[in-house]
Tab-separated table of C-alpha atoms and ligand atoms in Angstrom:
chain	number	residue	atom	x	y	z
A	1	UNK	CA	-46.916	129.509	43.815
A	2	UNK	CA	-47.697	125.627	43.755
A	3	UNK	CA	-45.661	123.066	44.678
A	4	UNK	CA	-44.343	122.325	41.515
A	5	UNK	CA	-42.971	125.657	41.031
A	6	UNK	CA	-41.044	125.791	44.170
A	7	UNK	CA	-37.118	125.818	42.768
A	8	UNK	CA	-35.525	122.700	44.091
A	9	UNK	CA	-33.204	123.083	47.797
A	10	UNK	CA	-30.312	120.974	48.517
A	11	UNK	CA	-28.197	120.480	51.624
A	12	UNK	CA	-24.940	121.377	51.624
A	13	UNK	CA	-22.574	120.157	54.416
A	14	UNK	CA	-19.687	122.184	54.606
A	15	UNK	CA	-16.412	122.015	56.398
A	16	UNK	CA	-15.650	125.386	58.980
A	17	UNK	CA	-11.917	124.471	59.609
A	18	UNK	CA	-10.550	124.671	63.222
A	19	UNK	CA	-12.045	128.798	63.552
A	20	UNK	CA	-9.705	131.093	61.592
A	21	UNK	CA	-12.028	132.042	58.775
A	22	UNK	CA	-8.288	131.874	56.751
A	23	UNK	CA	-8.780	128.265	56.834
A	24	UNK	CA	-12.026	127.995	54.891
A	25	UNK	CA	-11.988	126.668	51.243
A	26	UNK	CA	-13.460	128.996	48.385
A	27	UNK	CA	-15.909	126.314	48.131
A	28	UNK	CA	-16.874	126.903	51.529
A	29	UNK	CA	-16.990	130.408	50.802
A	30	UNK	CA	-18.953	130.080	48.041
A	31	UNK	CA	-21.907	127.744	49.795
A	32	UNK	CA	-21.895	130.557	52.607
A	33	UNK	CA	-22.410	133.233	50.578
A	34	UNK	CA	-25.463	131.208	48.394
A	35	UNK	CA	-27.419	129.928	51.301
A	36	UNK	CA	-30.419	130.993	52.427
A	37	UNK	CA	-30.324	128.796	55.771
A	38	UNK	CA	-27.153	127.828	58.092
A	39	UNK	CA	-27.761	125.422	60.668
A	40	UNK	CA	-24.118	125.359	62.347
A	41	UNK	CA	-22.305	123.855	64.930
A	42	UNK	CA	-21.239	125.520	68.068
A	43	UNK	CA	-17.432	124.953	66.794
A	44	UNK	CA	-17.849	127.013	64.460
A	45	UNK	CA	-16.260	130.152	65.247
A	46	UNK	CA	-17.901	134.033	64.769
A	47	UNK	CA	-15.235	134.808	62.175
A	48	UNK	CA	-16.160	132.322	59.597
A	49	UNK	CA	-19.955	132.940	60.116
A	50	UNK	CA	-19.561	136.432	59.267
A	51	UNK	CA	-19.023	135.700	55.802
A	52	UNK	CA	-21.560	134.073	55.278
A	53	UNK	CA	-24.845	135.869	53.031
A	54	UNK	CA	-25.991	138.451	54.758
A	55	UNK	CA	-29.488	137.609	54.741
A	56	UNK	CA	-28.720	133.843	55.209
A	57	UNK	CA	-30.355	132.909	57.857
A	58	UNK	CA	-28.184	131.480	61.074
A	59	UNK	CA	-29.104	128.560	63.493
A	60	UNK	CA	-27.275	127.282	66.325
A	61	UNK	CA	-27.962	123.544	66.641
A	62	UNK	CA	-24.888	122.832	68.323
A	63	UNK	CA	-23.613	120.089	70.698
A	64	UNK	CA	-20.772	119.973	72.005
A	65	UNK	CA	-19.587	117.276	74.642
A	66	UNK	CA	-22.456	117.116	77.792
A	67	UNK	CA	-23.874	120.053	77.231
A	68	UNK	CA	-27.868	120.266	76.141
A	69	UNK	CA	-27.916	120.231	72.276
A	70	UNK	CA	-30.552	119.514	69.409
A	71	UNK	CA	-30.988	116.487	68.843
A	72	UNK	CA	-29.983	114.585	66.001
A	73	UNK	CA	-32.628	113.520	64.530
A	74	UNK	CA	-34.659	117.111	64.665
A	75	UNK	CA	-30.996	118.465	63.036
A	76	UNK	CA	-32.091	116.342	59.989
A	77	UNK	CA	-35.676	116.316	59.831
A	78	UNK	CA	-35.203	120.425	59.927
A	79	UNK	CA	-32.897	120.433	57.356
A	80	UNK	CA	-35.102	118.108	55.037
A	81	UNK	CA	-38.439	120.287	55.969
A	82	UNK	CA	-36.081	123.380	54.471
A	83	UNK	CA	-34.794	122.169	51.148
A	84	UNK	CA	-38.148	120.510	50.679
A	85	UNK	CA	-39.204	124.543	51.005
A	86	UNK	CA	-36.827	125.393	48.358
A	87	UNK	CA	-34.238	126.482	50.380
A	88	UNK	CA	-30.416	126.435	50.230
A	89	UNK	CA	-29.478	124.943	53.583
A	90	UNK	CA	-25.909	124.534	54.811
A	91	UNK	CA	-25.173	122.623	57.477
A	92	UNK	CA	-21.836	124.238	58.838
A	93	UNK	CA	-19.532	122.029	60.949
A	94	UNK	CA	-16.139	122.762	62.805
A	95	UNK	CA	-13.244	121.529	60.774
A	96	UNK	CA	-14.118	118.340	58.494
A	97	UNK	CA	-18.174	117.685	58.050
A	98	UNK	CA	-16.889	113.542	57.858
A	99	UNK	CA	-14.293	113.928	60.699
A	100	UNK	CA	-16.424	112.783	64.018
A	101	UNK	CA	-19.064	115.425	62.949
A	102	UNK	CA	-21.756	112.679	61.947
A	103	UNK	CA	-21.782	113.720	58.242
A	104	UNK	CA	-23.001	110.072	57.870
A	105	UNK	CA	-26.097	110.139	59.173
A	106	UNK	CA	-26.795	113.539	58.269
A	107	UNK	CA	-26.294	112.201	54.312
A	108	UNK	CA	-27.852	109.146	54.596
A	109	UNK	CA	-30.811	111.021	56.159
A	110	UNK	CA	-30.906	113.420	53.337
A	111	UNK	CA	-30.625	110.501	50.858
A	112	UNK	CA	-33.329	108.584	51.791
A	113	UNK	CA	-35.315	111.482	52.121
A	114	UNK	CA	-34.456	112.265	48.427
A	115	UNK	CA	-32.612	115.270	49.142
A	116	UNK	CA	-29.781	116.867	46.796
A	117	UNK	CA	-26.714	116.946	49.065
A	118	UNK	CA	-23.043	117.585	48.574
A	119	UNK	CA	-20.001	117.956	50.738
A	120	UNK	CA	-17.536	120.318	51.270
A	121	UNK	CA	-14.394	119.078	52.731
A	122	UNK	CA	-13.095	121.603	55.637
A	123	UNK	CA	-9.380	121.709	57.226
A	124	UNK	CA	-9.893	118.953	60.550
A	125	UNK	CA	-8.451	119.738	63.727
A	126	UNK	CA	-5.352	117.798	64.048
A	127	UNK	CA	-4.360	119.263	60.327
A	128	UNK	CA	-4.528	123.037	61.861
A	129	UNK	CA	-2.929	121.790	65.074
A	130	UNK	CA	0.402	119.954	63.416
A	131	UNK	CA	1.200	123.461	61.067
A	132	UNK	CA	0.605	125.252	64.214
A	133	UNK	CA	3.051	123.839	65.746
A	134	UNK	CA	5.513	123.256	62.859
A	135	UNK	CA	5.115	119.366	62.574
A	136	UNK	CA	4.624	117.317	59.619
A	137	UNK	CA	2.609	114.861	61.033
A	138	UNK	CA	4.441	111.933	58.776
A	139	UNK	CA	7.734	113.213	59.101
A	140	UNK	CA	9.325	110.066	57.427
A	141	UNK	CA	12.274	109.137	60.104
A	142	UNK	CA	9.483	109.102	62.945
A	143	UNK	CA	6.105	107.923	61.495
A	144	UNK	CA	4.573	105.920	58.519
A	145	UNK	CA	1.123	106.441	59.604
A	146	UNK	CA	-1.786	108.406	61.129
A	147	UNK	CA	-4.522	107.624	63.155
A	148	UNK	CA	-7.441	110.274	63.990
A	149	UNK	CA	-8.998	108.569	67.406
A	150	UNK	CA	-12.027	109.765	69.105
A	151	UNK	CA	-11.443	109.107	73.229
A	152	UNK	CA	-15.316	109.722	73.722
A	153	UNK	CA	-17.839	107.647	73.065
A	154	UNK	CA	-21.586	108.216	73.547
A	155	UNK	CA	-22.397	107.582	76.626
A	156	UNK	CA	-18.870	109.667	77.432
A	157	UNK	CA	-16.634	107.424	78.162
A	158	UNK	CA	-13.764	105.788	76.299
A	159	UNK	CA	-14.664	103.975	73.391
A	160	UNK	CA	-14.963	100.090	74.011
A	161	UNK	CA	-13.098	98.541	71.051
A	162	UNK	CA	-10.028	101.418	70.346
A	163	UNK	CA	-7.077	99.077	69.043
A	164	UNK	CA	-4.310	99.658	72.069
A	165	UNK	CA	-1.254	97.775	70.294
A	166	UNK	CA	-2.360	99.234	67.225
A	167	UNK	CA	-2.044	103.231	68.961
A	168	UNK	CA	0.903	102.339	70.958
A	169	UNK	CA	2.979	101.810	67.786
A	170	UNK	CA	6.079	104.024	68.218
A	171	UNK	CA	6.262	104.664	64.334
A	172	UNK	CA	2.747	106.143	64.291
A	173	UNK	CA	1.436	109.934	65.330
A	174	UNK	CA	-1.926	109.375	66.737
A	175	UNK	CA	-4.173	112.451	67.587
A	176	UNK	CA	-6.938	112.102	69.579
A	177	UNK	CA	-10.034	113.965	69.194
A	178	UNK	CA	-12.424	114.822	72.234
A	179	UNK	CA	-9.885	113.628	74.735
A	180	UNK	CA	-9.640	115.802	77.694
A	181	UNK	CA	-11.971	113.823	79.902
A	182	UNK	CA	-10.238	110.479	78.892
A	183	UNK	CA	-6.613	111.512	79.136
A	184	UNK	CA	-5.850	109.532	82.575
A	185	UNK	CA	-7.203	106.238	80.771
A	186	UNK	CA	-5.732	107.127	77.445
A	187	UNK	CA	-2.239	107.661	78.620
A	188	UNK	CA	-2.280	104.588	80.755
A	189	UNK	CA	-4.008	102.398	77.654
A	190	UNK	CA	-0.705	103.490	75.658
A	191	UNK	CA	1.915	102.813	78.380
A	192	UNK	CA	0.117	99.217	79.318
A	193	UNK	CA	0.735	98.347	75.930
A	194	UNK	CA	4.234	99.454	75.573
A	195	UNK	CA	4.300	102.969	74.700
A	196	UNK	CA	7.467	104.414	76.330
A	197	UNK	CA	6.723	107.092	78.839
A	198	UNK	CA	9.474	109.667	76.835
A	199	UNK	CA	6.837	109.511	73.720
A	200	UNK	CA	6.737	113.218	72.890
A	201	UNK	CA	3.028	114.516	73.477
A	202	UNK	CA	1.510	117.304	73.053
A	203	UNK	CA	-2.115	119.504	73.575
A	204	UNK	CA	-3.799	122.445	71.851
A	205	UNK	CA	-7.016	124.101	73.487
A	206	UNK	CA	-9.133	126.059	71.126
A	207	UNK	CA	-6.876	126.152	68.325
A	208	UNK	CA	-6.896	129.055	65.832
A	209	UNK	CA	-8.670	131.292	68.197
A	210	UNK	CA	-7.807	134.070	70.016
A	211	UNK	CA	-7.768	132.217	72.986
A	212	UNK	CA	-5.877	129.140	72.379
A	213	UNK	CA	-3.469	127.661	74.461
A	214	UNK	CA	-0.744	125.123	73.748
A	215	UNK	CA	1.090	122.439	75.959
A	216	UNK	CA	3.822	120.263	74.974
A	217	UNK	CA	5.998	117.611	77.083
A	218	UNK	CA	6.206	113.793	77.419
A	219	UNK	CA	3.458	111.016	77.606
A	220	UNK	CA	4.103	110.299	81.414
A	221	UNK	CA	3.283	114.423	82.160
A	222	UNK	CA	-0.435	114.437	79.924
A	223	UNK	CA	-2.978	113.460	82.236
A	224	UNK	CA	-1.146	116.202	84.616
A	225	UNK	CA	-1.095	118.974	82.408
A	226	UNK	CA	-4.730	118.816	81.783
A	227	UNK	CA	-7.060	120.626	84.134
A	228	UNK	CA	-10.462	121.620	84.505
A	229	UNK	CA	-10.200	124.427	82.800
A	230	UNK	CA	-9.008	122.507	79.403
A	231	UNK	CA	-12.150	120.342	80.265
A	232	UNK	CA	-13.950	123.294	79.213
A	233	UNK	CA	-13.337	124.031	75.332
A	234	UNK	CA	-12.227	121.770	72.466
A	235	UNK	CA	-8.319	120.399	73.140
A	236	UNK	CA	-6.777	118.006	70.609
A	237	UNK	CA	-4.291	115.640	71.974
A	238	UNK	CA	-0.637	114.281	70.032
A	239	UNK	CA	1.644	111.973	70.877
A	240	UNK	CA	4.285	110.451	68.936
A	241	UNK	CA	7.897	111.026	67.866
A	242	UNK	CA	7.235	113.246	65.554
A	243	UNK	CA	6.059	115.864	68.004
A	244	UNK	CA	9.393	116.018	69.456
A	245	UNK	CA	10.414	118.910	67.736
A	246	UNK	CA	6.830	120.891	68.314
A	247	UNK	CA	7.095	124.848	68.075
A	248	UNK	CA	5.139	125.961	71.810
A	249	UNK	CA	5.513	129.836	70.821
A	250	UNK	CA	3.120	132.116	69.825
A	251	UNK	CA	2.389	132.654	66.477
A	252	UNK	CA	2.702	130.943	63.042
A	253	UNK	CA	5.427	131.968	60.755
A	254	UNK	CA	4.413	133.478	57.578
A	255	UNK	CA	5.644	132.120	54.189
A	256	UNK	CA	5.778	134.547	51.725
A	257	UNK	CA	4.373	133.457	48.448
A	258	UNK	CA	6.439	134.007	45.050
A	259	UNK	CA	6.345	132.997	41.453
A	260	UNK	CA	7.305	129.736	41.411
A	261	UNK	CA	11.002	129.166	40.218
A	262	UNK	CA	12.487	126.039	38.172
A	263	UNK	CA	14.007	123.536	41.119
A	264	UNK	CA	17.457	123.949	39.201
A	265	UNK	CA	17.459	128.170	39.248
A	266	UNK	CA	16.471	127.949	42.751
A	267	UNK	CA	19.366	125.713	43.733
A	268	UNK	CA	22.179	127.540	41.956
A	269	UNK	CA	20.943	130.997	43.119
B	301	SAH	N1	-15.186	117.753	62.616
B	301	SAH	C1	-14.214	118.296	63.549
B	301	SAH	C2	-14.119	117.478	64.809
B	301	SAH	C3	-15.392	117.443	65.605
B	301	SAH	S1	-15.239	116.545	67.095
B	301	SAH	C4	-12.848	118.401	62.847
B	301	SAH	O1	-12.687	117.849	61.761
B	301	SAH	O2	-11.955	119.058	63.387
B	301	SAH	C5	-14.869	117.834	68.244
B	301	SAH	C6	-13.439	117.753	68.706
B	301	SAH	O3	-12.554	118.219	67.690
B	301	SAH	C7	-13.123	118.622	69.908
B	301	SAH	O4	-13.524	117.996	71.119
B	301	SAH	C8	-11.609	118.698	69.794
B	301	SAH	O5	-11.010	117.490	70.186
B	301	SAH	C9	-11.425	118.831	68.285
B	301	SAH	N2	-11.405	120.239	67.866
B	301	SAH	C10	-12.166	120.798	66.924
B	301	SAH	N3	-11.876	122.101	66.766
B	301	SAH	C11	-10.879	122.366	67.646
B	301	SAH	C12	-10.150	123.537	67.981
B	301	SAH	N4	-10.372	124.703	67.377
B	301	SAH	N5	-9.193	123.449	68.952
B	301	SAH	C13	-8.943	122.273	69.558
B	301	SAH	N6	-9.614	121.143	69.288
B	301	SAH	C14	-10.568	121.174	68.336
């Protein structure tokens, strides 16, 4: 077949969620099931991959923290070099593609390149972690805002320019993403610039997995209650008031779903 005739590929970055394959959008579903190529992250868990096209072909190009991992570049070069083959590539990613997962530069690759890409939004992290532990994250007596931080930067280390007054608001949850190795200098950031040492805080350690583990307590016990073991796998980190009332157990509740019922029915019943 010549060139011409080769049906046009596209790049499709798509969104895994935190690892419980519940937590994928149809539309994630749907790009698994019609790709012929998935280059995916090592976050993304077993569960979700299984439902992906059988004959899709699978590619670890993970990275994750300082272990050895592709490198960015030959990530998009590959995936350009596939959908200029006709292919149907997605590029999977652990919870949000534009959440720290360098969707940027993977699009603006693809763009210049002249590539048809999309995204498909996934759950992030610190969305999974506040329903698993029964928080609304802007529960309206205790916050009026979010921040998503990253405490790793890359060469490792805390990130230079992070605004400390800014994250050491009281009336603001902050989560921070790829924390663990930071926590000592992340905790002491926060109390330097006047975050009381009562904050609520809280940390979840591969989240949605079978293995996960879950800590909750105040700001002044976090760097403690992090060990090497948490170094290990992916741990999210909250503070803020609204974590104050964070469910530790086991186990999400259910909520049964039912027709939906006028406000006023529901009220008098
Ligand atoms: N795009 C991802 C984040 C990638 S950065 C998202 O939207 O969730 C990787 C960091 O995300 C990890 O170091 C950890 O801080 C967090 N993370 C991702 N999945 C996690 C999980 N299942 N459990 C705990 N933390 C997780």
């Amino acid at each position: 077949m010549s060139a011409d005739h080769v049906k046009p590929g596209a790049v499709t970055l798509v969104g895994a969620g935190p690892g419980d394959p519940g937590l994928l959008t149809l539309n994630a579903l749907r790009a698994l099931q019609d790709a012929d190529v998935i280059l995916f992250d090592d976050l993304v868990s077993e569960g979700v991959l299984e439902l992906a096209r059988r004959e899709a072909r699978r590619m670890l190009v993970g990275k994750r923290g300082r272990q050895a991992s592709c490198r960015q570049e030959d990530i998009s070069a590959l995936m350009i070099k596939l959908a200029r083959a006709g292919k149907q590539v997605v590029r999977l990613k652990g919870g949000d593609p534009g959440i720290f997962g360098r969707a940027g530069e993977e699009l603006a690759a693809l763009r210049a390149a002249g590539i048809a890409c999309r995204m498909v939004p996934g759950i992030t992290a610190a969305l999974a972690m506040a329903a698993a532990f029964g928080v609304s994250l802007t529960h309206r007596d205790h916050a009026q805002a979010v921040q998503f931080v990253t405490g790793h930067a890359r060469d490792g280390r805390l990130p230079a320019h992070l605004n400390w007054r800014g994250l050491a608001d009281p009336r603001t949850t902050t989560v921070f993403y790829m924390g663990a190795g930071t926590v000592q200098q992340i905790a002491a950031n926060l109390r330097l610039h006047g975050l009381s040492a009562d904050t609520p805080a809280l940390w979840v350690a591969n989240l949605s997995r079978p293995d996960e583990r879950r800590w909750s307590g105040l700001l002044s016990a976090l760097p403690g209650s992090i060990g090497d073991e948490e170094l290990r796998c992916p741990l999210l980190i909250g503070i803020g008031r609204v974590f104050a009332e964070a469910d530790c157990g086991a186990g999400t509740a259910l909520c049964e779903l039912q027709p939906p019922m006028p406000v006023a029915q529901a009220l008098s019943a």
